[in-house]
PDB file of C-alpha atoms in Angstrom:
ATOM      1  CA  MET A   1     -19.386   4.237   7.386  1.00 92.00           C
ATOM      2  CA  HIS A   2     -18.437   1.954   4.480  1.00 96.00           C
ATOM      3  CA  VAL A   3     -14.715   1.823   3.576  1.00 97.00           C
ATOM      4  CA  LEU A   4     -13.062   0.303   0.519  1.00 98.00           C
ATOM      5  CA  VAL A   5      -9.488  -0.872   0.962  1.00 98.00           C
ATOM      6  CA  ALA A   6      -8.253  -1.258  -2.627  1.00 98.00           C
ATOM      7  CA  TYR A   7      -4.813  -2.636  -3.414  1.00 98.00           C
ATOM      8  CA  ALA A   8      -2.399  -3.817  -6.092  1.00 97.00           C
ATOM      9  CA  SER A   9      -0.070  -6.643  -5.076  1.00 95.00           C
ATOM     10  CA  ARG A  10       2.354  -8.832  -7.002  1.00 89.00           C
ATOM     11  CA  HIS A  11       3.205 -11.577  -4.536  1.00 80.00           C
ATOM     12  CA  GLY A  12       0.639 -11.108  -1.768  1.00 89.00           C
ATOM     13  CA  ALA A  13       2.468  -8.971   0.809  1.00 93.00           C
ATOM     14  CA  THR A  14       0.497  -5.821  -0.039  1.00 97.00           C
ATOM     15  CA  GLN A  15      -2.709  -7.846  -0.153  1.00 97.00           C
ATOM     16  CA  GLY A  16      -1.967  -8.996   3.389  1.00 97.00           C
ATOM     17  CA  ILE A  17      -1.497  -5.401   4.512  1.00 98.00           C
ATOM     18  CA  ALA A  18      -4.775  -4.345   2.875  1.00 98.00           C
ATOM     19  CA  GLU A  19      -6.656  -7.225   4.470  1.00 98.00           C
ATOM     20  CA  ARG A  20      -5.204  -6.391   7.910  1.00 98.00           C
ATOM     21  CA  ILE A  21      -6.221  -2.737   7.482  1.00 98.00           C
ATOM     22  CA  ALA A  22      -9.770  -3.795   6.546  1.00 98.00           C
ATOM     23  CA  ALA A  23      -9.934  -6.185   9.520  1.00 98.00           C
ATOM     24  CA  THR A  24      -8.745  -3.450  11.892  1.00 98.00           C
ATOM     25  CA  LEU A  25     -11.346  -1.034  10.517  1.00 97.00           C
ATOM     26  CA  ARG A  26     -14.057  -3.678  11.002  1.00 97.00           C
ATOM     27  CA  SER A  27     -12.933  -4.347  14.568  1.00 96.00           C
ATOM     28  CA  SER A  28     -13.302  -0.599  15.155  1.00 95.00           C
ATOM     29  CA  GLY A  29     -16.967  -0.737  14.161  1.00 95.00           C
ATOM     30  CA  LEU A  30     -16.733   0.285  10.502  1.00 97.00           C
ATOM     31  CA  GLU A  31     -17.839  -1.643   7.434  1.00 96.00           C
ATOM     32  CA  ALA A  32     -14.684  -2.375   5.432  1.00 97.00           C
ATOM     33  CA  GLU A  33     -13.896  -4.546   2.441  1.00 97.00           C
ATOM     34  CA  ALA A  34     -10.596  -5.276   0.712  1.00 98.00           C
ATOM     35  CA  PHE A  35     -10.529  -5.748  -3.058  1.00 97.00           C
ATOM     36  CA  THR A  36      -7.891  -5.526  -5.750  1.00 98.00           C
ATOM     37  CA  VAL A  37      -7.991  -2.271  -7.691  1.00 98.00           C
ATOM     38  CA  LYS A  38      -8.937  -4.362 -10.742  1.00 97.00           C
ATOM     39  CA  SER A  39     -12.024  -5.808  -9.056  1.00 95.00           C
ATOM     40  CA  ALA A  40     -13.183  -2.724  -7.092  1.00 94.00           C
ATOM     41  CA  ARG A  41     -16.522  -1.488  -8.430  1.00 90.00           C
ATOM     42  CA  ASP A  42     -19.327   0.903  -7.531  1.00 92.00           C
ATOM     43  CA  LEU A  43     -17.176   3.478  -5.758  1.00 96.00           C
ATOM     44  CA  ASP A  44     -20.268   5.560  -5.027  1.00 94.00           C
ATOM     45  CA  ASP A  45     -21.255   2.868  -2.504  1.00 95.00           C
ATOM     46  CA  TYR A  46     -18.281   3.785  -0.271  1.00 97.00           C
ATOM     47  CA  ASP A  47     -17.832   6.654   2.167  1.00 96.00           C
ATOM     48  CA  ALA A  48     -14.022   6.459   2.412  1.00 97.00           C
ATOM     49  CA  PHE A  49     -11.044   4.762   0.780  1.00 98.00           C
ATOM     50  CA  VAL A  50      -7.670   3.312   1.680  1.00 98.00           C
ATOM     51  CA  ILE A  51      -5.641   2.567  -1.444  1.00 98.00           C
ATOM     52  CA  GLY A  52      -2.306   0.790  -1.490  1.00 98.00           C
ATOM     53  CA  SER A  53       0.230  -0.683  -3.813  1.00 98.00           C
ATOM     54  CA  ALA A  54       3.420  -2.630  -3.828  1.00 94.00           C
ATOM     55  CA  ALA A  55       6.265  -0.372  -4.894  1.00 93.00           C
ATOM     56  CA  TYR A  56       9.010  -1.484  -7.245  1.00 86.00           C
ATOM     57  CA  MET A  57      11.823   0.639  -8.591  1.00 84.00           C
ATOM     58  CA  PHE A  58      10.354   3.726  -6.825  1.00 88.00           C
ATOM     59  CA  HIS A  59       6.944   3.354  -8.487  1.00 92.00           C
ATOM     60  CA  TRP A  60       3.507   2.079  -7.554  1.00 96.00           C
ATOM     61  CA  LEU A  61       2.209  -0.743  -9.697  1.00 94.00           C
ATOM     62  CA  GLY A  62       0.523   0.648 -12.800  1.00 95.00           C
ATOM     63  CA  ASP A  63      -2.901  -0.762 -11.914  1.00 97.00           C
ATOM     64  CA  ALA A  64      -2.978   1.154  -8.625  1.00 98.00           C
ATOM     65  CA  ALA A  65      -1.845   4.492 -10.072  1.00 98.00           C
ATOM     66  CA  SER A  66      -4.317   4.096 -12.953  1.00 97.00           C
ATOM     67  CA  PHE A  67      -7.119   3.313 -10.499  1.00 98.00           C
ATOM     68  CA  VAL A  68      -6.529   6.582  -8.626  1.00 98.00           C
ATOM     69  CA  ARG A  69      -6.206   8.647 -11.806  1.00 97.00           C
ATOM     70  CA  ARG A  70      -9.260   7.044 -13.466  1.00 96.00           C
ATOM     71  CA  ASN A  71     -11.414   7.541 -10.346  1.00 97.00           C
ATOM     72  CA  ARG A  72     -10.064  10.945  -9.337  1.00 96.00           C
ATOM     73  CA  ASN A  73     -13.490  12.616  -9.282  1.00 95.00           C
ATOM     74  CA  ALA A  74     -15.108   9.924  -7.124  1.00 95.00           C
ATOM     75  CA  LEU A  75     -12.176   9.881  -4.703  1.00 97.00           C
ATOM     76  CA  ALA A  76     -11.560  13.628  -4.407  1.00 94.00           C
ATOM     77  CA  GLY A  77     -14.798  14.305  -2.549  1.00 90.00           C
ATOM     78  CA  LYS A  78     -14.272  11.653   0.124  1.00 96.00           C
ATOM     79  CA  PRO A  79     -11.672  10.793   2.796  1.00 97.00           C
ATOM     80  CA  VAL A  80      -8.771   8.873   1.217  1.00 98.00           C
ATOM     81  CA  TRP A  81      -5.570   7.422   2.613  1.00 98.00           C
ATOM     82  CA  LEU A  82      -2.724   5.897   0.569  1.00 98.00           C
ATOM     83  CA  PHE A  83      -0.069   3.339   1.468  1.00 98.00           C
ATOM     84  CA  SER A  84       2.912   1.723  -0.203  1.00 97.00           C
ATOM     85  CA  SER A  85       4.616  -1.552   0.547  1.00 95.00           C
ATOM     86  CA  GLY A  86       8.144  -2.183  -0.463  1.00 84.00           C
ATOM     87  CA  PRO A  87      11.314  -1.558   1.497  1.00 79.00           C
ATOM     88  CA  LEU A  88      12.842  -4.751   2.832  1.00 80.00           C
ATOM     89  CA  GLY A  89      14.723  -5.443   6.033  1.00 79.00           C
ATOM     90  CA  THR A  90      14.427  -4.174   9.542  1.00 76.00           C
ATOM     91  CA  ASP A  91      16.873  -1.268   9.438  1.00 79.00           C
ATOM     92  CA  PRO A  92      14.987   2.042   9.324  1.00 82.00           C
ATOM     93  CA  LEU A  93      17.995   3.706   7.639  1.00 80.00           C
ATOM     94  CA  ASP A  94      19.490   2.978   4.246  1.00 79.00           C
ATOM     95  CA  ALA A  95      23.233   2.631   3.541  1.00 80.00           C
ATOM     96  CA  GLU A  96      23.604   6.449   3.418  1.00 85.00           C
ATOM     97  CA  GLY A  97      21.830   6.911   6.759  1.00 86.00           C
ATOM     98  CA  ARG A  98      18.546   8.171   5.254  1.00 86.00           C
ATOM     99  CA  ASP A  99      15.118   7.097   6.490  1.00 86.00           C
ATOM    100  CA  GLN A 100      14.067   4.247   4.179  1.00 85.00           C
ATOM    101  CA  LYS A 101      10.399   5.139   4.489  1.00 87.00           C
ATOM    102  CA  VAL A 102      11.143   8.633   3.202  1.00 88.00           C
ATOM    103  CA  VAL A 103      13.534   7.809   0.357  1.00 88.00           C
ATOM    104  CA  THR A 104      11.361   4.962  -0.972  1.00 89.00           C
ATOM    105  CA  VAL A 105       8.166   6.992  -1.388  1.00 93.00           C
ATOM    106  CA  PRO A 106       7.004   6.147  -4.926  1.00 94.00           C
ATOM    107  CA  LYS A 107       7.471   8.956  -7.424  1.00 96.00           C
ATOM    108  CA  GLU A 108       3.761   9.303  -8.267  1.00 97.00           C
ATOM    109  CA  ILE A 109       2.596   9.781  -4.672  1.00 97.00           C
ATOM    110  CA  PRO A 110       2.817  13.610  -4.580  1.00 97.00           C
ATOM    111  CA  GLU A 111       0.782  13.851  -7.808  1.00 97.00           C
ATOM    112  CA  LEU A 112      -1.823  11.329  -6.609  1.00 97.00           C
ATOM    113  CA  ARG A 113      -2.142  12.930  -3.176  1.00 97.00           C
ATOM    114  CA  GLU A 114      -2.751  16.319  -4.715  1.00 97.00           C
ATOM    115  CA  ALA A 115      -5.197  15.004  -7.334  1.00 96.00           C
ATOM    116  CA  ILE A 116      -7.511  13.437  -4.752  1.00 97.00           C
ATOM    117  CA  GLY A 117      -6.661  15.347  -1.575  1.00 97.00           C
ATOM    118  CA  ALA A 118      -5.433  12.232   0.226  1.00 98.00           C
ATOM    119  CA  ARG A 119      -5.164  12.741   3.970  1.00 97.00           C
ATOM    120  CA  ASP A 120      -2.002  10.660   4.429  1.00 97.00           C
ATOM    121  CA  HIS A 121       0.445   8.324   2.755  1.00 98.00           C
ATOM    122  CA  ARG A 122       2.417   5.666   4.623  1.00 97.00           C
ATOM    123  CA  VAL A 123       5.235   3.403   3.558  1.00 96.00           C
ATOM    124  CA  PHE A 124       5.329  -0.040   5.174  1.00 96.00           C
ATOM    125  CA  PHE A 125       8.072  -2.607   4.989  1.00 92.00           C
ATOM    126  CA  GLY A 126       7.177  -5.517   2.720  1.00 87.00           C
ATOM    127  CA  ALA A 127       8.174  -9.138   2.237  1.00 89.00           C
ATOM    128  CA  TYR A 128      10.443 -10.999  -0.160  1.00 76.00           C
ATOM    129  CA  HIS A 129      10.912 -14.717  -0.637  1.00 65.00           C
ATOM    130  CA  ARG A 130      13.468 -15.986  -3.149  1.00 63.00           C
ATOM    131  CA  ASP A 131      11.431 -19.067  -4.029  1.00 66.00           C
ATOM    132  CA  VAL A 132       8.508 -17.021  -5.421  1.00 63.00           C
ATOM    133  CA  LYS A 133       8.343 -16.881  -9.223  1.00 59.00           C
ATOM    134  CA  PRO A 134       9.619 -13.506 -10.495  1.00 53.00           C
ATOM    135  CA  ILE A 135       7.108 -11.193 -12.178  1.00 60.00           C
ATOM    136  CA  GLY A 136       8.229  -8.396 -14.441  1.00 60.00           C
ATOM    137  CA  PHE A 137      11.513  -7.509 -16.051  1.00 56.00           C
ATOM    138  CA  ALA A 138      13.249  -6.127 -12.958  1.00 59.00           C
ATOM    139  CA  GLU A 139      12.543  -9.239 -10.866  1.00 50.00           C
ATOM    140  CA  ARG A 140      13.667 -11.590 -13.638  1.00 49.00           C
ATOM    141  CA  PHE A 141      16.817  -9.525 -14.193  1.00 51.00           C
ATOM    142  CA  MET A 142      17.671  -9.604 -10.480  1.00 57.00           C
ATOM    143  CA  ARG A 143      17.389 -13.403 -10.474  1.00 57.00           C
ATOM    144  CA  LEU A 144      20.090 -13.559 -13.150  1.00 57.00           C
ATOM    145  CA  MET A 145      22.560 -11.597 -11.025  1.00 60.00           C
ATOM    146  CA  PRO A 146      23.657 -13.706  -8.034  1.00 60.00           C
ATOM    147  CA  ALA A 147      25.344 -10.782  -6.242  1.00 56.00           C
ATOM    148  CA  ALA A 148      22.214  -8.627  -6.545  1.00 55.00           C
ATOM    149  CA  LYS A 149      19.940 -11.497  -5.533  1.00 55.00           C
ATOM    150  CA  ASP A 150      22.051 -12.192  -2.444  1.00 59.00           C
ATOM    151  CA  SER A 151      22.027  -8.513  -1.441  1.00 60.00           C
ATOM    152  CA  ILE A 152      18.242  -8.434  -1.078  1.00 67.00           C
ATOM    153  CA  PRO A 153      17.116  -9.377   2.428  1.00 69.00           C
ATOM    154  CA  GLU A 154      14.709 -12.289   2.473  1.00 75.00           C
ATOM    155  CA  GLY A 155      11.749 -12.578   4.816  1.00 80.00           C
ATOM    156  CA  ASP A 156       8.542 -10.961   5.941  1.00 87.00           C
ATOM    157  CA  PHE A 157       9.318  -7.505   7.321  1.00 88.00           C
ATOM    158  CA  ARG A 158       5.770  -6.206   7.643  1.00 95.00           C
ATOM    159  CA  ASP A 159       5.284  -4.470  10.992  1.00 95.00           C
ATOM    160  CA  TRP A 160       1.764  -5.576  11.932  1.00 97.00           C
ATOM    161  CA  PRO A 161       1.459  -3.390  15.058  1.00 98.00           C
ATOM    162  CA  GLU A 162       2.450  -0.330  12.989  1.00 97.00           C
ATOM    163  CA  ILE A 163      -0.071  -1.225  10.258  1.00 98.00           C
ATOM    164  CA  GLU A 164      -2.852  -1.843  12.787  1.00 98.00           C
ATOM    165  CA  ALA A 165      -2.063   1.415  14.616  1.00 98.00           C
ATOM    166  CA  TRP A 166      -2.354   3.370  11.355  1.00 98.00           C
ATOM    167  CA  ALA A 167      -5.654   1.661  10.525  1.00 98.00           C
ATOM    168  CA  ALA A 168      -6.906   2.481  14.035  1.00 97.00           C
ATOM    169  CA  GLU A 169      -6.010   6.160  13.422  1.00 97.00           C
ATOM    170  CA  ILE A 170      -8.074   6.062  10.236  1.00 98.00           C
ATOM    171  CA  ALA A 171     -10.974   4.475  12.119  1.00 97.00           C
ATOM    172  CA  ARG A 172     -10.853   7.221  14.775  1.00 96.00           C
ATOM    173  CA  GLU A 173     -11.046   9.881  12.057  1.00 95.00           C
ATOM    174  CA  LEU A 174     -14.002   8.153  10.405  1.00 95.00           C
ATOM    175  CA  ARG A 175     -16.098   7.251  13.443  1.00 84.00           C
ATOM    176  CA  PRO A 176     -18.792   9.818  14.187  1.00 68.00           C
ATOM    177  CA  VAL A 177     -18.319  11.623  17.470  1.00 48.00           C
ATOM    178  CA  ALA A 178     -21.003  10.811  20.039  1.00 41.00           C
ATOM    179  CA  VAL A 179     -23.105  13.858  20.921  1.00 42.00           C
ATOM    180  CA  GLY A 180     -23.926  14.543  24.573  1.00 40.00           C
TER     181      GLY A 180
END
């Protein structure tokens, strides 16, 4: 079973998640490779897909959403899982007491899941470091507002055991069952 883990990442946190998912799939006996959605080619060579993106302002990065839409036919006939990386901090609830992993689901996820029949979508906490050069209008704007900048928690909040457990679930679904 050959699995492509394709991702879109701005500062590397989502790339790290994708690479950990691929490593976990490999340690479970599957062939797995991680590539950016821009460099992923020859989708017919893969039996399954895990596709992820950083999420900003309640949206996946455009490259990731475009990848799914552009390759809808190739993806729809195979097992696909989606993930998003984005909320920051360690508190599972937001200021209003809502589950952060529910309220931060990117807006295009329902459409993408339906278009390709994705088996699951997960939201993982991401990482933010103030010293990283801002990319995009929203990040540059936030840097200009000291109060907003100070309100964003800094650090690496990725939950590696949670990510590995999800990848192990995917591996169990993909591994052929031994007969006899």
